[in-house]
Amino acid sequence: MTDDRTRRIVFTGAAGGIGTMTRPLLAPLYPGLVLSDRVEPTDLQPGETFVKADLTRPDEVAAAVKGAYGVIHLGGHSVEGSWEQILNANIIGCYNLFEEARKAGVKRIVFASSNHAVGFYPRKRRIGTDVTVRPDSRYGVSKAFGEALGALYADKHGMIVTCLRIGNVGPRPIDTRRLSIWISPEDIVQLFRIGLEHPDIRFDILYGVSDNAASWWDNSRARQLGYRPTGKGEDHRAHAEAEQARIGPDPIGDVFQGGTFTSAEFTGDPKRAGP
Ligand code: 15L
């Protein structure tokens, strides 16, 4: 175990879906892990430490990140929402997190960005992490904002920032779109570890995706940093296709990587949304 792993690592959004799936995997790796959220997880285990913090409250965020070496920042609103919800949880909340972390001398932040920062790329295009953002929702815009904030804090304040454009975390892909973007809990923990420990990161954007044959993303930078995903979406194709048959077609969402996030509230011309 490196020294870094014994230090205080704050995990925001720990009571949410990804937090619940990854907490048991992170606990043995990071003895200094501190869970944080607006509400305490209902299944808090003996030995787990919890600090309550509302991201819109700078004082509460400051108390949570005090003395931390690193932060895994999953907190915020995790799907599309009203402007007010997104503004508070993902814009103001994300700013409070980075700024209070800076003031507290936090060295590393792993930021949960999302595939929805680039959701309007068509499925027929393979994209890397260097493409212009094409958010598919207010939520996607907030994730692009978080990536930009991460770049600012890396360039201006020397923080080590890793943004993970997460696909969909779960035990297996739940429809055919997720065959391309699915990531297992074990694989996302590998990416958290790279963000918290790898010596060669300054600012990076990586795709949070398993080793899926149907992937739309070039994740070579993650591989260069040692990422060796073990999940394979193809192993679950039959299940994903059976689920897809129950969902039915979405003429706009099926064209774009972001799926239903692109078709929701859509009033444009799908042809002009373009290649
Ligand atoms: C996300 O960013 C969401 O947090 C998650 O709930 C899923 O909707 C996922 O994207 C997805 O695209 O499947």
Coordinates of C-alpha atoms and ligand atoms in Angstrom, one line a residue:
M1 CA 0.0 0.0 0.0
T2 CA 1.3 3.4 -0.9
D3 CA 1.3 6.3 1.6
D4 CA -1.4 8.0 -0.4
R5 CA -4.0 5.3 0.3
T6 CA -3.8 5.8 4.0
R7 CA -4.7 9.5 3.7
R8 CA -8.1 11.1 4.1
I9 CA -10.1 10.6 0.9
V10 CA -13.5 12.2 0.8
F11 CA -16.2 10.4 -1.3
T12 CA -19.1 12.8 -2.1
G13 CA -22.4 11.3 -3.3
A14 CA -21.6 8.2 -1.3
A15 CA -25.3 7.4 -0.7
G16 CA -26.1 7.4 -4.4
G17 CA -26.2 4.6 -6.9
I18 CA -22.5 4.5 -7.9
G19 CA -21.5 5.2 -4.3
T20 CA -23.5 2.3 -3.0
M21 CA -22.0 -0.1 -5.6
T22 CA -18.4 1.0 -5.1
R23 CA -18.2 1.6 -1.3
P24 CA -17.5 -2.1 -0.4
L25 CA -14.7 -2.2 -3.1
L26 CA -13.1 1.1 -1.9
A27 CA -13.2 0.5 1.8
P28 CA -10.4 -2.1 1.9
L29 CA -8.3 0.0 -0.5
Y30 CA -8.5 3.3 1.3
P31 CA -8.6 3.0 5.1
G32 CA -8.8 6.8 5.3
L33 CA -12.0 6.9 3.2
V34 CA -14.7 9.4 4.5
L35 CA -18.2 9.1 3.0
S36 CA -20.2 12.2 2.4
D37 CA -23.6 13.1 1.1
R38 CA -26.7 15.1 2.0
V39 CA -28.2 12.1 3.7
E40 CA -26.4 9.3 5.6
P41 CA -26.4 6.0 3.7
T42 CA -29.0 3.7 5.2
D43 CA -26.6 0.8 5.2
L44 CA -23.6 2.5 6.9
Q45 CA -21.2 -0.3 7.9
P46 CA -19.2 -0.5 11.2
G47 CA -15.9 1.1 10.4
E48 CA -17.3 3.5 7.7
T49 CA -17.0 7.2 8.5
F50 CA -19.7 9.6 7.3
V51 CA -19.7 13.4 7.2
K52 CA -23.0 15.1 6.2
A53 CA -22.6 17.9 3.6
D54 CA -24.9 19.7 1.3
L55 CA -22.9 20.8 -1.7
T56 CA -24.7 24.1 -1.9
R57 CA -23.4 25.0 1.6
P58 CA -19.7 26.1 1.4
D59 CA -19.3 25.7 5.2
E60 CA -20.5 22.1 5.1
V61 CA -18.3 21.3 2.1
A62 CA -15.3 23.0 3.9
A63 CA -15.9 20.8 7.0
A64 CA -16.1 17.6 4.8
V65 CA -12.9 18.2 2.8
K66 CA -10.8 19.6 5.7
G67 CA -7.5 17.6 5.9
A68 CA -8.3 15.6 2.8
Y69 CA -5.6 14.4 0.4
G70 CA -8.1 13.6 -2.3
V71 CA -11.8 13.8 -3.2
I72 CA -13.9 11.5 -5.4
H73 CA -16.6 13.8 -6.4
L74 CA -19.8 12.0 -7.3
G75 CA -22.2 14.3 -5.5
G76 CA -24.8 16.3 -7.3
H77 CA -27.9 15.7 -9.5
S78 CA -27.2 12.5 -11.5
V79 CA -29.8 12.8 -14.3
E80 CA -31.6 15.6 -16.2
G81 CA -33.4 18.0 -14.0
S82 CA -34.9 21.5 -13.9
W83 CA -32.5 24.4 -14.3
E84 CA -32.8 25.2 -10.6
Q85 CA -31.9 21.6 -9.6
I86 CA -28.9 21.5 -12.0
L87 CA -27.8 25.0 -11.1
N88 CA -27.8 24.3 -7.3
A89 CA -26.4 20.8 -7.2
N90 CA -24.1 20.6 -10.2
I91 CA -23.0 24.2 -11.0
I92 CA -22.9 25.9 -7.6
G93 CA -22.3 22.6 -5.8
C94 CA -19.4 21.6 -8.1
Y95 CA -17.8 25.1 -7.7
N96 CA -18.1 24.9 -3.9
L97 CA -16.4 21.5 -4.0
F98 CA -13.4 22.6 -6.0
E99 CA -13.0 26.0 -4.2
E100 CA -13.3 24.5 -0.7
A101 CA -10.9 21.7 -1.7
R102 CA -8.4 24.3 -3.0
K103 CA -8.6 26.3 0.2
A104 CA -8.1 23.1 2.2
G105 CA -5.0 22.1 0.2
V106 CA -6.6 19.0 -1.4
K107 CA -4.2 17.6 -3.9
R108 CA -6.3 15.4 -6.1
I109 CA -9.9 15.4 -7.4
V110 CA -11.6 12.7 -9.4
F111 CA -14.7 14.3 -10.9
A112 CA -17.6 12.2 -12.1
S113 CA -18.3 13.7 -15.5
S114 CA -20.7 11.9 -17.8
N115 CA -21.1 10.6 -21.3
H116 CA -23.9 13.3 -21.5
A117 CA -21.2 16.0 -21.9
V118 CA -20.8 14.6 -25.4
G119 CA -24.2 12.9 -25.9
F120 CA -25.0 14.6 -29.2
Y121 CA -22.3 12.8 -31.0
P122 CA -23.9 10.2 -33.3
R123 CA -23.5 6.6 -32.4
K124 CA -21.8 6.0 -35.8
R125 CA -18.9 8.2 -34.7
R126 CA -16.0 7.0 -32.6
I127 CA -14.7 9.9 -30.4
G128 CA -11.8 10.5 -28.2
T129 CA -11.5 12.7 -25.1
D130 CA -10.3 15.7 -27.2
V131 CA -13.5 16.4 -29.0
T132 CA -15.5 19.5 -28.5
V133 CA -18.2 18.9 -25.9
R134 CA -21.8 18.3 -27.3
P135 CA -24.0 18.2 -24.2
D136 CA -27.4 16.6 -24.7
S137 CA -29.2 18.2 -21.6
R138 CA -28.8 20.8 -18.9
Y139 CA -27.3 17.9 -16.9
G140 CA -24.7 17.3 -19.7
V141 CA -23.9 21.1 -19.7
S142 CA -23.2 20.9 -16.0
K143 CA -20.8 18.0 -16.6
A144 CA -19.0 20.0 -19.3
F145 CA -18.8 22.9 -16.7
G146 CA -17.3 20.5 -14.1
E147 CA -14.6 19.4 -16.6
A148 CA -13.8 23.1 -17.4
L149 CA -13.6 23.9 -13.7
G150 CA -11.3 20.9 -13.2
A151 CA -9.0 22.3 -16.0
L152 CA -9.0 25.7 -14.3
Y153 CA -8.0 24.3 -10.9
A154 CA -5.4 22.1 -12.5
D155 CA -3.8 24.9 -14.6
K156 CA -4.2 27.7 -12.1
H157 CA -3.8 26.0 -8.7
G158 CA -1.8 22.8 -9.6
M159 CA -4.5 20.4 -8.5
I160 CA -4.3 16.9 -10.0
V161 CA -7.7 16.5 -11.7
T162 CA -9.2 13.4 -13.4
C163 CA -12.6 13.7 -15.1
L164 CA -14.3 10.5 -15.8
R165 CA -16.9 10.6 -18.5
I166 CA -18.9 7.8 -17.0
G167 CA -21.2 5.7 -19.2
N168 CA -23.5 3.6 -17.1
V169 CA -22.4 1.7 -14.0
G170 CA -24.1 -1.5 -13.0
P171 CA -23.8 -5.3 -12.7
R172 CA -24.5 -5.6 -16.5
P173 CA -25.7 -3.5 -19.5
I174 CA -29.5 -2.9 -19.3
D175 CA -30.2 -2.2 -23.0
T176 CA -28.4 -2.1 -26.3
R177 CA -27.1 1.5 -25.8
R178 CA -25.5 0.4 -22.6
L179 CA -23.7 -2.4 -24.5
S180 CA -21.5 0.5 -25.7
I181 CA -21.2 2.5 -22.5
W182 CA -21.6 0.1 -19.6
I183 CA -18.9 0.0 -16.9
S184 CA -18.7 -2.5 -14.0
P185 CA -18.3 -1.3 -10.4
E186 CA -14.9 -3.0 -10.4
D187 CA -13.7 -1.2 -13.5
I188 CA -14.8 2.2 -12.2
V189 CA -12.9 1.6 -9.0
Q190 CA -9.8 1.0 -11.1
L191 CA -10.3 4.5 -12.6
F192 CA -10.8 6.0 -9.2
R193 CA -7.5 4.5 -8.1
I194 CA -5.7 5.9 -11.2
G195 CA -7.1 9.4 -10.4
L196 CA -6.1 9.2 -6.8
E197 CA -2.7 7.6 -7.2
H198 CA -1.2 7.8 -10.7
P199 CA 2.0 10.0 -10.7
D200 CA 1.6 11.2 -14.3
I201 CA -1.7 13.0 -14.1
R202 CA -2.0 16.7 -14.2
F203 CA -5.4 17.1 -15.9
D204 CA -7.0 14.2 -17.8
I205 CA -10.4 13.3 -19.2
L206 CA -11.0 9.5 -19.4
Y207 CA -14.0 7.5 -20.4
G208 CA -15.6 5.5 -17.7
V209 CA -16.4 2.4 -19.8
S210 CA -15.5 -1.3 -19.5
D211 CA -13.9 -3.3 -22.3
N212 CA -17.0 -3.2 -24.6
A213 CA -16.6 -4.4 -28.2
A214 CA -19.5 -2.0 -29.1
S215 CA -17.8 1.0 -27.5
W216 CA -18.0 4.4 -29.3
W217 CA -15.0 5.8 -27.4
D218 CA -11.3 5.9 -27.8
N219 CA -10.0 5.4 -24.2
S220 CA -6.4 4.9 -25.1
R221 CA -5.2 7.5 -22.5
A222 CA -6.8 5.5 -19.7
R223 CA -5.0 2.4 -21.0
Q224 CA -1.8 4.3 -21.1
L225 CA -2.3 5.1 -17.4
G226 CA -2.7 1.4 -16.7
Y227 CA -6.5 0.9 -16.9
R228 CA -7.2 -2.8 -17.6
P229 CA -11.0 -3.2 -17.6
T230 CA -12.3 -6.7 -17.0
G231 CA -16.0 -6.1 -17.8
K232 CA -17.1 -7.0 -21.3
G233 CA -20.5 -5.8 -22.4
E234 CA -20.7 -8.5 -25.1
D235 CA -21.0 -11.1 -22.4
H236 CA -24.4 -9.7 -21.6
R237 CA -25.7 -9.1 -25.2
A238 CA -28.7 -11.5 -24.9
H239 CA -29.9 -9.8 -21.7
A240 CA -29.5 -6.3 -23.1
E241 CA -31.3 -7.2 -26.4
A242 CA -34.2 -8.7 -24.5
E243 CA -34.5 -5.6 -22.4
Q244 CA -34.3 -3.4 -25.5
A245 CA -37.1 -5.2 -27.1
R246 CA -39.3 -4.2 -24.2
I247 CA -38.3 -0.6 -24.5
G248 CA -39.0 -0.1 -28.2
P249 CA -37.6 2.5 -30.6
D250 CA -36.7 6.1 -30.0
P251 CA -36.2 7.7 -33.5
I252 CA -34.0 10.5 -32.2
G253 CA -32.4 8.9 -29.1
D254 CA -31.4 5.9 -31.1
V255 CA -29.2 8.0 -33.4
F256 CA -27.2 9.7 -30.7
Q257 CA -24.9 8.4 -28.0
G258 CA -26.8 10.1 -25.2
G259 CA -30.0 8.2 -26.0
T260 CA -33.1 9.5 -24.3
F261 CA -31.2 12.5 -22.9
T262 CA -31.0 13.7 -26.6
S263 CA -34.7 13.1 -27.5
A264 CA -36.2 14.6 -24.3
E265 CA -37.5 18.1 -25.0
F266 CA -36.1 17.8 -28.6
T267 CA -37.6 20.5 -30.9
G268 CA -34.8 20.7 -33.5
D269 CA -34.2 19.0 -36.9
P270 CA -32.5 15.6 -36.3
K271 CA -30.6 16.0 -39.6
R272 CA -29.1 19.3 -38.5
A273 CA -28.0 17.8 -35.1
G274 CA -25.6 16.3 -37.6
P275 CA -22.6 14.1 -37.8
Ligands
15L1 C1 -25.6 9.3 -16.4 O1 -24.8 10.3 -16.5 C2 -26.5 9.1 -15.3 O2 -25.9 9.5 -14.1 C3 -27.0 7.7 -15.2 O3 -28.1 7.7 -14.3 C4 -27.4 7.1 -16.6 O4 -28.5 7.8 -17.1 C5 -26.2 7.2 -17.5 O5 -25.7 8.6 -17.6 C6 -26.5 6.7 -18.9 O6 -26.2 7.4 -19.9 O7 -26.9 5.6 -19.0

